Amino acid sequence: MEELIKVAEEKIVDSGDDISADRLKNAAATKKLAIFDALEILNRIQEEERMLEDSEKQTDTKVFKGFAEGRSK
C-alpha cells in the first residue's frame, strides 16, 4: 500500500517544458488506471483472505447426512 501511495504522489511526466496536452492526458490516464488496478488487486486479495478464514470456520461444523448417504460406504 505504501508503494501505491508513492506512485500516486509522483509527478505524472518528468520531461522538460515541451509537453503536449495529449501526452499529458495519456500519462494521467495511464497512472489513474494503474492505481485503480492496484486497488482492485488489493480488494481481491482481501476477499480471498476472508473466504479462506470463513472456510476454516465452517470446517468445524457438522454436516447433516441422510440415511442413504451415511450407509453408502
Coordinates of N, CA and C in Angstrom, one line a residue:
M1 N 0.8 -1.2 0.0 CA 0.0 0.0 0.0 C 0.9 1.3 0.0
E2 N 2.0 1.2 0.7 CA 2.9 2.4 0.8 C 3.5 2.7 -0.6
E3 N 3.8 1.6 -1.4 CA 4.3 1.8 -2.7 C 3.3 2.5 -3.6
L4 N 2.0 2.1 -3.4 CA 0.9 2.7 -4.2 C 0.8 4.2 -3.9
I5 N 1.0 4.5 -2.7 CA 0.9 6.0 -2.3 C 2.0 6.7 -2.9
K6 N 3.2 6.1 -2.9 CA 4.4 6.8 -3.5 C 4.1 7.0 -5.0
V7 N 3.6 6.0 -5.7 CA 3.3 6.2 -7.1 C 2.3 7.3 -7.4
A8 N 1.3 7.4 -6.5 CA 0.2 8.4 -6.6 C 0.8 9.8 -6.4
E9 N 1.8 9.9 -5.6 CA 2.4 11.3 -5.3 C 3.4 11.7 -6.3
E10 N 3.9 10.8 -7.1 CA 4.9 11.2 -8.1 C 4.3 12.1 -9.2
K11 N 5.2 12.8 -9.9 CA 4.8 13.6 -11.0 C 4.3 12.7 -12.1
I12 N 3.4 13.2 -12.9 CA 2.8 12.4 -14.0 C 3.9 12.3 -15.1
V13 N 4.5 13.4 -15.5 CA 5.5 13.3 -16.6 C 6.7 14.1 -16.1
D14 N 7.9 13.5 -16.3 CA 9.1 14.2 -15.8 C 10.0 14.7 -17.0
S15 N 9.4 15.3 -18.0 CA 10.1 15.8 -19.1 C 10.2 17.3 -19.0
G16 N 10.8 18.0 -19.9 CA 11.0 19.4 -19.9 C 9.8 20.2 -20.1
D17 N 9.9 21.4 -20.6 CA 8.8 22.3 -20.7 C 7.8 21.9 -21.8
D18 N 8.3 21.3 -22.9 CA 7.5 21.0 -24.0 C 6.7 19.7 -23.9
I19 N 5.6 19.8 -23.2 CA 4.7 18.6 -23.0 C 3.4 18.9 -23.8
S20 N 3.1 18.0 -24.7 CA 1.8 18.2 -25.4 C 0.7 17.8 -24.5
A21 N -0.5 18.4 -24.8 CA -1.7 18.1 -24.0 C -2.1 16.6 -24.1
D22 N -1.9 16.0 -25.3 CA -2.3 14.6 -25.5 C -1.4 13.7 -24.7
R23 N -0.1 14.0 -24.7 CA 0.9 13.2 -23.9 C 0.6 13.3 -22.4
L24 N 0.3 14.5 -21.9 CA 0.0 14.6 -20.5 C -1.3 13.9 -20.2
K25 N -2.3 14.0 -21.0 CA -3.6 13.4 -20.8 C -3.4 11.8 -20.8
N26 N -2.6 11.3 -21.7 CA -2.4 9.8 -21.8 C -1.7 9.4 -20.6
A27 N -0.7 10.1 -20.1 CA 0.1 9.7 -19.0 C -0.8 9.7 -17.7
A28 N -1.6 10.7 -17.6 CA -2.5 10.8 -16.4 C -3.5 9.7 -16.4
A29 N -4.0 9.3 -17.6 CA -5.0 8.2 -17.7 C -4.3 6.9 -17.4
T30 N -3.1 6.7 -17.8 CA -2.3 5.5 -17.5 C -2.1 5.4 -16.0
K31 N -1.7 6.5 -15.4 CA -1.4 6.4 -14.0 C -2.7 6.1 -13.2
K32 N -3.8 6.7 -13.6 CA -5.0 6.5 -12.9 C -5.5 5.0 -13.1
L33 N -5.3 4.5 -14.3 CA -5.6 3.1 -14.5 C -4.8 2.2 -13.7
A34 N -3.5 2.5 -13.6 CA -2.6 1.6 -12.8 C -3.0 1.7 -11.3
I35 N -3.4 2.8 -10.8 CA -3.8 2.9 -9.4 C -5.1 2.2 -9.1
F36 N -6.0 2.3 -10.0 CA -7.3 1.6 -9.9 C -7.1 0.1 -10.0
D37 N -6.2 -0.4 -10.9 CA -5.9 -1.8 -11.0 C -5.3 -2.3 -9.7
A38 N -4.4 -1.6 -9.1 CA -3.7 -2.0 -7.9 C -4.7 -2.1 -6.8
L39 N -5.6 -1.1 -6.7 CA -6.7 -1.1 -5.6 C -7.6 -2.3 -5.8
E40 N -7.9 -2.7 -7.1 CA -8.8 -3.8 -7.4 C -8.1 -5.1 -6.9
I41 N -6.8 -5.2 -7.2 CA -6.0 -6.4 -6.8 C -6.0 -6.5 -5.3
L42 N -5.8 -5.4 -4.6 CA -5.8 -5.4 -3.1 C -7.2 -5.9 -2.6
N43 N -8.2 -5.4 -3.2 CA -9.6 -5.8 -2.8 C -9.8 -7.3 -3.0
R44 N -9.3 -7.8 -4.1 CA -9.4 -9.3 -4.4 C -8.6 -10.1 -3.4
I45 N -7.4 -9.6 -3.0 CA -6.6 -10.3 -2.0 C -7.4 -10.4 -0.7
Q46 N -7.9 -9.2 -0.3 CA -8.7 -9.2 1.0 C -9.9 -10.1 0.9
E47 N -10.6 -10.1 -0.2 CA -11.8 -11.0 -0.3 C -11.4 -12.5 -0.3
E48 N -10.3 -12.9 -0.9 CA -9.8 -14.2 -0.8 C -9.4 -14.6 0.6
E49 N -8.8 -13.7 1.3 CA -8.4 -13.9 2.7 C -9.6 -14.1 3.6
R50 N -10.7 -13.3 3.3 CA -11.9 -13.5 4.1 C -12.6 -14.9 3.8
M51 N -12.5 -15.2 2.5 CA -13.1 -16.5 2.1 C -12.3 -17.7 2.8
L52 N -11.0 -17.6 2.8 CA -10.2 -18.6 3.5 C -10.5 -18.7 5.0
E53 N -10.7 -17.5 5.6 CA -11.0 -17.5 7.0 C -12.4 -18.1 7.3
D54 N -13.3 -17.8 6.4 CA -14.7 -18.3 6.6 C -14.7 -19.8 6.3
S55 N -13.9 -20.3 5.4 CA -13.9 -21.8 5.1 C -13.3 -22.5 6.3
E56 N -12.3 -21.9 6.9 CA -11.7 -22.6 8.1 C -12.7 -22.7 9.2
K57 N -13.5 -21.7 9.4 CA -14.5 -21.7 10.5 C -15.6 -22.7 10.2
Q58 N -15.9 -22.9 8.9 CA -17.0 -23.8 8.5 C -16.6 -25.2 8.6
T59 N -15.4 -25.6 8.6 CA -15.0 -27.0 8.6 C -15.3 -27.6 9.9
D60 N -15.4 -26.9 11.0 CA -15.7 -27.4 12.3 C -17.2 -27.8 12.4
T61 N -18.1 -27.3 11.6 CA -19.5 -27.6 11.8 C -19.8 -29.0 11.2
K62 N -20.8 -29.7 11.8 CA -21.2 -31.0 11.4 C -22.1 -30.9 10.1
V63 N -21.9 -31.8 9.2 CA -22.7 -31.8 8.0 C -23.8 -32.9 8.2
F64 N -25.0 -32.5 7.9 CA -26.1 -33.4 8.0 C -26.1 -34.4 6.9
K65 N -26.2 -35.7 7.2 CA -26.2 -36.7 6.2 C -27.5 -37.5 6.3
G66 N -28.1 -37.8 5.2 CA -29.3 -38.6 5.2 C -29.0 -40.1 5.5
F67 N -30.0 -40.9 5.6 CA -29.7 -42.3 5.9 C -28.9 -43.0 4.8
A68 N -29.3 -42.8 3.5 CA -28.6 -43.4 2.4 C -27.2 -42.9 2.3
E69 N -27.0 -41.7 2.5 CA -25.6 -41.1 2.3 C -24.7 -41.7 3.4
G70 N -25.2 -41.8 4.6 CA -24.4 -42.4 5.7 C -24.1 -43.8 5.6
R71 N -25.0 -44.6 4.9 CA -24.8 -46.0 4.7 C -24.1 -46.4 3.4
S72 N -23.8 -45.4 2.6 CA -23.3 -45.8 1.3 C -21.9 -46.3 1.3
K73 N -21.2 -46.1 2.3 CA -19.8 -46.6 2.4 C -19.7 -48.0 2.7

